[in-house]
Short mmCIF file of N, CA and C in Angstrom, two decimals:
data_model
loop_
_atom_site.label_atom_id
_atom_site.label_comp_id
_atom_site.label_asym_id
_atom_site.label_seq_id
_atom_site.Cartn_x
_atom_site.Cartn_y
_atom_site.Cartn_z
N MET A 1 7.34 25.75 -22.48
CA MET A 1 6.92 26.34 -20.81
C MET A 1 6.72 24.87 -20.35
N PHE A 2 5.41 23.73 -20.72
CA PHE A 2 4.99 23.19 -20.33
C PHE A 2 5.80 21.94 -19.99
N ILE A 3 6.87 21.74 -20.88
CA ILE A 3 7.96 20.96 -20.35
C ILE A 3 9.17 21.44 -19.76
N ILE A 4 9.18 22.18 -19.73
CA ILE A 4 10.03 23.22 -17.53
C ILE A 4 8.80 22.75 -17.00
N ILE A 5 7.69 22.64 -16.69
CA ILE A 5 7.19 22.69 -15.48
C ILE A 5 7.29 21.16 -15.40
N LEU A 6 6.71 20.69 -16.49
CA LEU A 6 6.86 19.25 -16.31
C LEU A 6 7.87 18.36 -15.63
N THR A 7 8.94 18.86 -16.18
CA THR A 7 10.24 18.95 -15.91
C THR A 7 11.08 18.48 -14.28
N ASN A 8 9.71 19.87 -13.98
CA ASN A 8 10.29 20.59 -12.47
C ASN A 8 10.05 19.15 -11.69
N PHE A 9 8.18 19.05 -12.12
CA PHE A 9 7.81 18.09 -11.59
C PHE A 9 7.53 16.94 -11.39
N ILE A 10 8.40 16.32 -12.37
CA ILE A 10 9.10 15.53 -12.24
C ILE A 10 9.82 14.89 -11.47
N PHE A 11 11.25 15.92 -11.32
CA PHE A 11 12.00 15.87 -10.77
C PHE A 11 11.96 15.65 -9.06
N VAL A 12 10.91 16.44 -8.46
CA VAL A 12 10.75 16.30 -6.82
C VAL A 12 9.88 15.63 -7.33
N GLY A 13 9.67 14.74 -7.86
CA GLY A 13 8.62 12.95 -8.10
C GLY A 13 9.60 12.14 -7.19
N VAL A 14 10.38 12.43 -8.36
CA VAL A 14 11.68 11.39 -8.58
C VAL A 14 12.38 11.30 -7.15
N LEU A 15 13.07 12.81 -6.82
CA LEU A 15 12.77 12.91 -5.64
C LEU A 15 13.09 12.50 -4.37
N SER A 16 11.61 12.01 -4.14
CA SER A 16 10.81 11.70 -3.21
C SER A 16 10.51 10.21 -3.40
N ILE A 17 9.89 9.97 -4.70
CA ILE A 17 10.53 8.45 -4.08
C ILE A 17 11.65 7.98 -4.03
N HIS A 18 13.26 8.18 -4.51
CA HIS A 18 14.23 8.03 -3.86
C HIS A 18 14.15 7.52 -2.39
N GLU A 19 14.00 8.73 -1.87
CA GLU A 19 13.96 8.81 -0.43
C GLU A 19 13.39 8.11 -0.01
N GLY A 20 12.22 7.68 -0.40
CA GLY A 20 11.19 7.26 0.05
C GLY A 20 11.12 5.37 -0.27
N GLY A 21 12.58 5.60 -1.27
CA GLY A 21 13.04 3.57 -1.60
C GLY A 21 13.71 3.96 -0.24
N HIS A 22 14.64 4.37 0.23
CA HIS A 22 15.74 4.67 1.51
C HIS A 22 14.99 4.48 2.71
N PHE A 23 14.24 4.69 2.69
CA PHE A 23 12.79 4.52 4.24
C PHE A 23 12.14 2.74 3.92
N ILE A 24 11.52 2.72 2.51
CA ILE A 24 11.36 1.40 2.48
C ILE A 24 12.05 0.35 2.92
N ALA A 25 13.58 0.76 2.82
CA ALA A 25 14.60 -0.82 2.55
C ALA A 25 14.77 -0.49 3.77
N SER A 26 14.94 0.36 4.67
CA SER A 26 15.22 0.79 5.84
C SER A 26 14.05 0.18 7.17
N LYS A 27 13.32 0.24 6.99
CA LYS A 27 11.93 -0.43 7.32
C LYS A 27 11.86 -2.54 6.88
N LEU A 28 12.63 -2.43 5.69
CA LEU A 28 11.56 -3.83 5.48
C LEU A 28 14.03 -4.69 6.21
N SER A 29 14.70 -3.94 6.79
CA SER A 29 15.33 -4.48 7.16
C SER A 29 15.28 -4.60 8.55
N PRO A 30 16.23 -5.80 9.78
CA PRO A 30 15.77 -6.22 11.00
C PRO A 30 17.42 -4.82 11.54
N ASN A 31 18.22 -4.56 10.75
CA ASN A 31 19.23 -4.05 11.76
C ASN A 31 19.16 -2.59 11.50
N CYS A 32 18.43 -1.52 11.02
CA CYS A 32 18.47 -0.49 10.78
C CYS A 32 17.21 -0.05 10.63
N GLY A 33 17.23 1.40 11.23
CA GLY A 33 16.38 2.53 11.91
C GLY A 33 15.83 3.73 11.01
N LEU A 34 14.97 4.16 10.85
CA LEU A 34 15.18 5.69 9.71
C LEU A 34 15.52 6.57 11.30
N GLU A 35 16.34 7.44 10.57
CA GLU A 35 16.95 8.24 11.76
C GLU A 35 16.59 9.87 11.71
N ARG A 36 16.21 10.15 10.34
CA ARG A 36 15.56 11.40 9.72
C ARG A 36 16.13 11.77 8.14
N ILE A 37 14.79 12.21 7.61
CA ILE A 37 15.04 13.51 6.19
C ILE A 37 15.56 14.56 6.34
N VAL A 38 16.77 15.12 6.00
CA VAL A 38 17.20 15.96 6.18
C VAL A 38 16.85 16.86 4.54
N TYR A 39 16.99 18.02 5.45
CA TYR A 39 16.41 18.80 4.37
C TYR A 39 17.27 20.30 3.79
N GLU A 40 18.25 20.04 4.66
CA GLU A 40 19.82 21.36 4.93
C GLU A 40 20.19 21.40 4.20
N GLY A 41 21.09 22.92 3.56
CA GLY A 41 21.44 22.54 2.25
C GLY A 41 21.14 22.33 1.26
N GLY A 42 22.56 21.10 0.42
CA GLY A 42 21.28 20.95 -1.42
C GLY A 42 20.23 19.84 -1.47
N LEU A 43 20.08 18.84 -1.69
CA LEU A 43 19.16 17.88 -1.45
C LEU A 43 18.68 17.18 -0.45
N PRO A 44 17.70 17.34 -0.18
CA PRO A 44 17.47 16.08 1.00
C PRO A 44 18.18 14.76 0.50
N HIS A 45 18.38 14.13 2.05
CA HIS A 45 18.87 13.32 2.02
C HIS A 45 18.47 12.55 3.33
N THR A 46 18.79 11.23 3.53
CA THR A 46 17.68 10.29 4.22
C THR A 46 18.40 9.90 5.34
N GLU A 47 19.02 9.44 6.75
CA GLU A 47 20.22 9.19 7.44
C GLU A 47 19.33 7.67 8.09
N ILE A 48 20.03 7.31 8.33
CA ILE A 48 19.76 5.58 8.88
C ILE A 48 20.47 5.27 8.93
N LEU A 49 20.39 4.60 10.62
CA LEU A 49 21.64 4.20 11.11
C LEU A 49 21.23 2.85 11.19
N CYS A 50 21.98 1.81 10.31
CA CYS A 50 22.15 0.16 10.91
C CYS A 50 23.45 -0.19 11.67
N ALA A 51 22.89 -1.26 12.01
CA ALA A 51 23.65 -1.88 13.45
C ALA A 51 24.47 -2.43 12.47
N ASN A 52 26.72 -1.93 12.14
CA ASN A 52 27.28 -2.26 11.84
C ASN A 52 27.01 -3.56 10.74
N SER A 53 26.07 -3.31 9.68
CA SER A 53 25.42 -4.17 8.90
C SER A 53 26.00 -3.96 7.40
N ASP A 54 26.83 -3.71 6.14
CA ASP A 54 26.72 -3.89 5.17
C ASP A 54 25.90 -4.02 4.30
N VAL A 55 25.63 -5.17 4.81
CA VAL A 55 24.68 -5.87 4.05
C VAL A 55 23.24 -5.06 3.73
N SER A 56 22.96 -4.68 4.92
CA SER A 56 22.06 -3.54 6.12
C SER A 56 21.68 -2.39 4.88
N THR A 57 22.82 -2.11 5.39
CA THR A 57 23.58 -0.80 4.43
C THR A 57 22.92 -0.50 2.97
N ASN A 58 23.97 -1.50 2.63
CA ASN A 58 24.09 -1.33 0.61
C ASN A 58 22.14 -1.68 0.41
N LEU A 59 21.55 -2.55 1.04
CA LEU A 59 19.99 -2.65 0.96
C LEU A 59 20.00 -1.67 1.08
N VAL A 60 19.28 -0.64 1.68
CA VAL A 60 18.81 0.22 2.67
C VAL A 60 19.08 1.18 0.83
N ILE A 61 21.39 1.29 1.00
CA ILE A 61 21.07 2.64 -0.57
C ILE A 61 21.08 2.21 -2.08
N PHE A 62 20.24 0.76 -2.07
CA PHE A 62 20.08 0.37 -3.21
C PHE A 62 18.47 0.62 -3.28
N GLY A 63 17.94 0.29 -1.96
CA GLY A 63 16.51 0.78 -2.07
C GLY A 63 15.82 2.50 -2.43
N GLY A 64 16.82 3.22 -2.58
CA GLY A 64 16.61 4.41 -2.71
C GLY A 64 17.12 4.93 -4.66
N ILE A 65 17.69 3.93 -5.10
CA ILE A 65 18.28 3.72 -6.57
C ILE A 65 17.09 3.10 -7.13
N LEU A 66 16.80 1.57 -7.22
CA LEU A 66 15.66 0.88 -7.03
C LEU A 66 14.13 1.25 -7.68
N LEU A 67 13.70 1.74 -6.12
CA LEU A 67 12.37 2.81 -6.30
C LEU A 67 12.23 3.11 -7.21
N PRO A 68 12.73 4.00 -8.18
CA PRO A 68 12.24 4.78 -9.04
C PRO A 68 12.46 4.34 -9.95
N LEU A 69 13.40 3.64 -10.55
CA LEU A 69 13.47 2.71 -11.66
C LEU A 69 12.46 1.84 -11.79
N LEU A 70 11.63 1.03 -10.44
CA LEU A 70 10.93 0.02 -11.25
C LEU A 70 9.48 1.05 -11.47
N VAL A 71 9.51 2.33 -10.65
CA VAL A 71 8.57 2.63 -10.72
C VAL A 71 8.64 3.11 -12.57
N ALA A 72 9.56 4.23 -13.17
CA ALA A 72 9.54 4.11 -14.40
C ALA A 72 9.68 2.78 -15.09
N LEU A 73 10.19 1.52 -14.67
CA LEU A 73 10.22 0.49 -15.50
C LEU A 73 8.72 -0.12 -15.45
N LEU A 74 7.58 0.22 -14.87
CA LEU A 74 6.38 -0.17 -14.76
C LEU A 74 5.70 0.79 -15.88
N MET A 75 6.09 2.21 -15.56
CA MET A 75 5.38 3.49 -16.33
C MET A 75 5.93 2.58 -18.46
N PHE A 76 7.20 2.62 -18.36
CA PHE A 76 7.36 2.15 -19.63
C PHE A 76 6.39 1.06 -19.93
N PHE A 77 6.60 -0.06 -19.72
CA PHE A 77 6.20 -1.39 -20.27
C PHE A 77 4.38 -1.34 -19.67
N GLY A 78 4.16 -0.27 -19.16
CA GLY A 78 2.49 -0.49 -18.78
C GLY A 78 2.07 0.91 -19.62
N GLY A 79 2.76 1.62 -20.44
CA GLY A 79 1.91 3.32 -20.44
C GLY A 79 2.13 3.43 -22.18
N GLY A 80 2.14 4.46 -22.42
CA GLY A 80 1.89 4.96 -23.75
C GLY A 80 3.04 5.42 -24.31
N THR A 81 3.10 6.16 -25.55
CA THR A 81 4.10 7.12 -26.22
C THR A 81 4.49 7.89 -24.66
N PHE A 82 3.68 8.79 -24.31
CA PHE A 82 4.26 9.95 -23.47
C PHE A 82 4.87 9.31 -22.36
N MET A 83 3.84 8.24 -21.61
CA MET A 83 4.36 7.37 -20.27
C MET A 83 6.13 7.47 -20.78
N LYS A 84 6.08 6.44 -21.67
CA LYS A 84 7.90 6.12 -22.30
C LYS A 84 8.69 6.97 -21.98
N GLU A 85 8.39 8.10 -22.29
CA GLU A 85 9.08 9.30 -22.67
C GLU A 85 9.72 9.80 -20.78
N ILE A 86 8.20 9.82 -20.34
CA ILE A 86 8.20 10.49 -18.99
C ILE A 86 9.39 9.27 -18.45
N SER A 87 9.48 7.82 -18.18
CA SER A 87 10.19 6.74 -18.07
C SER A 87 12.08 7.06 -18.02
N LEU A 88 11.96 7.79 -18.96
CA LEU A 88 13.16 7.91 -19.60
C LEU A 88 13.78 9.36 -18.66
N LEU A 89 13.01 10.26 -18.40
CA LEU A 89 13.04 11.26 -17.40
C LEU A 89 13.48 10.82 -16.12
N ILE A 90 12.17 9.78 -15.64
CA ILE A 90 12.56 9.73 -14.34
C ILE A 90 13.85 8.39 -13.91
N ILE A 91 14.27 7.66 -14.84
CA ILE A 91 15.61 7.43 -14.64
C ILE A 91 16.88 8.25 -15.21
N GLY A 92 16.54 9.04 -15.97
CA GLY A 92 17.71 9.90 -15.76
C GLY A 92 18.12 10.62 -14.28
N PHE A 93 17.12 11.13 -14.15
CA PHE A 93 16.80 11.82 -12.70
C PHE A 93 16.81 11.22 -11.72
N ASP A 94 16.50 9.32 -11.91
CA ASP A 94 17.22 8.98 -10.84
C ASP A 94 18.73 8.36 -10.67
N ILE A 95 19.16 8.66 -11.46
CA ILE A 95 21.18 8.04 -12.14
C ILE A 95 22.10 9.02 -11.29
N LEU A 96 21.07 10.63 -12.04
CA LEU A 96 21.62 11.97 -11.70
C LEU A 96 21.34 12.60 -10.01
N ILE A 97 20.44 12.17 -9.42
CA ILE A 97 20.73 12.01 -7.76
C ILE A 97 21.43 11.00 -7.36
N SER A 98 21.79 10.27 -8.15
CA SER A 98 22.26 8.88 -6.70
C SER A 98 23.23 9.14 -6.19
N TYR A 99 24.77 10.20 -6.94
CA TYR A 99 25.57 10.71 -6.38
C TYR A 99 26.57 10.04 -5.11
N LYS A 100 25.62 10.39 -4.20
CA LYS A 100 26.47 10.08 -3.09
C LYS A 100 25.86 8.72 -2.79
N ASP A 101 25.13 8.01 -3.26
CA ASP A 101 24.39 6.66 -3.00
C ASP A 101 25.74 5.80 -3.42
N PHE A 102 26.33 6.33 -5.15
CA PHE A 102 27.39 5.01 -6.10
C PHE A 102 28.41 5.59 -4.72
N ILE A 103 28.64 6.58 -3.93
CA ILE A 103 30.07 6.83 -3.49
C ILE A 103 30.13 6.19 -2.19
N ASP A 104 28.55 6.45 -1.41
CA ASP A 104 28.60 4.71 -0.20
C ASP A 104 28.76 3.96 -0.42
N LEU A 105 28.32 3.43 -1.97
CA LEU A 105 29.02 2.25 -2.35
C LEU A 105 29.98 1.62 -2.70
N GLY A 106 30.60 2.55 -2.29
CA GLY A 106 32.12 1.95 -2.51
C GLY A 106 32.85 2.52 -4.05
N PHE A 107 32.30 3.11 -4.92
CA PHE A 107 32.66 3.57 -5.78
C PHE A 107 33.74 5.22 -6.06
N SER A 108 34.31 5.66 -6.22
CA SER A 108 35.02 6.56 -6.60
C SER A 108 34.56 7.78 -6.98
N GLN A 109 35.00 8.78 -6.48
CA GLN A 109 34.21 9.76 -6.99
C GLN A 109 34.65 9.97 -8.62
N ASN A 110 35.32 9.81 -8.88
CA ASN A 110 35.27 9.92 -11.22
C ASN A 110 34.20 8.83 -11.64
N VAL A 111 33.79 8.21 -10.73
CA VAL A 111 32.44 7.04 -11.14
C VAL A 111 31.61 7.29 -10.73
N SER A 112 31.35 8.01 -9.74
CA SER A 112 30.17 8.53 -9.39
C SER A 112 29.89 10.15 -10.08
N THR A 113 30.67 10.45 -10.65
CA THR A 113 30.40 12.03 -11.65
C THR A 113 30.45 11.06 -12.81
N PHE A 114 30.80 10.30 -13.22
CA PHE A 114 30.49 9.89 -14.67
C PHE A 114 28.81 8.98 -14.65
N PHE A 115 28.48 8.41 -13.55
CA PHE A 115 27.20 8.79 -13.19
C PHE A 115 26.38 9.86 -13.58
N SER A 116 26.81 10.73 -12.80
CA SER A 116 25.29 11.86 -12.92
C SER A 116 25.69 12.36 -14.18
N ILE A 117 26.30 12.38 -14.91
CA ILE A 117 26.42 13.03 -16.54
C ILE A 117 26.01 12.49 -17.05
N PHE A 118 26.79 11.04 -17.26
CA PHE A 118 25.39 10.04 -17.73
C PHE A 118 23.82 10.11 -17.61
N GLY A 119 23.84 10.10 -16.18
CA GLY A 119 22.03 10.39 -15.87
C GLY A 119 21.50 11.93 -16.45
N GLY A 120 22.61 12.89 -16.47
CA GLY A 120 22.04 14.27 -16.97
C GLY A 120 21.91 14.04 -18.25
N ALA A 121 22.92 13.30 -18.91
CA ALA A 121 22.65 13.09 -20.94
C ALA A 121 21.74 12.00 -20.98
N ILE A 122 21.40 11.73 -20.58
CA ILE A 122 19.82 10.34 -20.50
C ILE A 122 18.70 11.57 -20.46
N VAL A 123 18.64 12.86 -19.08
CA VAL A 123 17.55 13.63 -18.50
C VAL A 123 17.50 14.55 -19.99
N LEU A 124 18.82 15.42 -20.39
CA LEU A 124 18.35 15.94 -21.70
C LEU A 124 18.25 14.88 -23.07
N LEU A 125 18.61 13.71 -23.12
CA LEU A 125 17.91 13.81 -24.59
C LEU A 125 16.20 12.84 -23.87
N ALA A 126 15.84 13.17 -22.29
CA ALA A 126 14.33 12.80 -22.52
C ALA A 126 13.71 14.04 -22.93
N ILE A 127 14.44 15.15 -22.13
CA ILE A 127 13.74 16.31 -22.64
C ILE A 127 13.58 16.87 -23.61
N GLY A 128 13.97 16.34 -24.62
CA GLY A 128 14.57 16.13 -26.42
C GLY A 128 13.74 15.22 -26.89
N ILE A 129 13.04 14.40 -26.54
CA ILE A 129 12.29 13.30 -27.32
C ILE A 129 11.01 14.39 -26.54
N LEU A 130 10.64 14.45 -25.29
CA LEU A 130 9.08 14.99 -25.04
C LEU A 130 9.34 16.83 -26.15
N ALA A 131 9.94 17.15 -26.50
CA ALA A 131 9.94 18.55 -27.11
C ALA A 131 10.26 18.07 -28.51
N LYS A 132 10.47 16.93 -29.45
CA LYS A 132 10.30 16.77 -30.72
C LYS A 132 8.67 16.25 -30.59
N SER A 133 8.47 15.64 -29.67
CA SER A 133 6.42 14.56 -29.82
C SER A 133 5.87 15.53 -29.83
N ARG A 134 6.03 17.04 -29.05
CA ARG A 134 4.75 18.22 -28.67
C ARG A 134 5.17 18.91 -29.40
N THR A 135 5.81 18.93 -30.77
CA THR A 135 6.01 19.95 -32.07
C THR A 135 5.37 18.77 -32.94
N THR A 136 4.97 19.59 -34.06
CA THR A 136 4.86 19.62 -35.04
C THR A 136 6.31 20.37 -36.38
N GLU A 137 5.94 20.05 -37.54
CA GLU A 137 6.70 21.10 -38.61
C GLU A 137 5.85 21.88 -38.63
N GLU A 138 4.91 22.18 -38.94
CA GLU A 138 3.35 23.29 -38.83
C GLU A 138 4.15 24.32 -38.00
N GLU A 139 3.98 24.10 -36.83
CA GLU A 139 4.47 24.91 -35.68
C GLU A 139 6.37 25.83 -36.04
N PHE A 140 7.09 24.39 -36.91
CA PHE A 140 8.52 25.77 -37.02
C PHE A 140 8.13 25.71 -38.50
N ILE A 141 7.71 25.99 -39.12
CA ILE A 141 7.86 26.97 -40.16
C ILE A 141 7.03 28.51 -39.70
N HIS A 142 6.28 28.04 -38.99
CA HIS A 142 5.59 29.80 -38.42
C HIS A 142 6.58 30.54 -37.85
N LEU A 143 7.91 29.99 -37.50
CA LEU A 143 8.55 30.25 -36.52
C LEU A 143 9.67 31.20 -37.58
#
């Protein structure tokens, strides 16, 4: 139960950091301005207007992908075993929720779907590692 609740909190956190990355990148780019963060339908997404600049648009897109990755790397290299496991979960969720970002960067839907499947596999691997590290052989014997 602990792992399920933890995974849900991590997902919401990664989603917030991801959208925050788009926001921060839009503020750092002189040609872009935040329009709004929309929560209708599926996952939330950030709408940002850039003044016909592919460089600014790509910077904003990469901001959403790279900020959670930066947080995960800081946790991986700065934390203990538990933080390393959480950082793997963050990386998986970041790749998983970046589907539309990869399409906006010019990747095909097939490549973007592959990245999503790859991110999902990382999430499942991270959940498996978390579950294995939180159980002992004695707990399995009593089952």
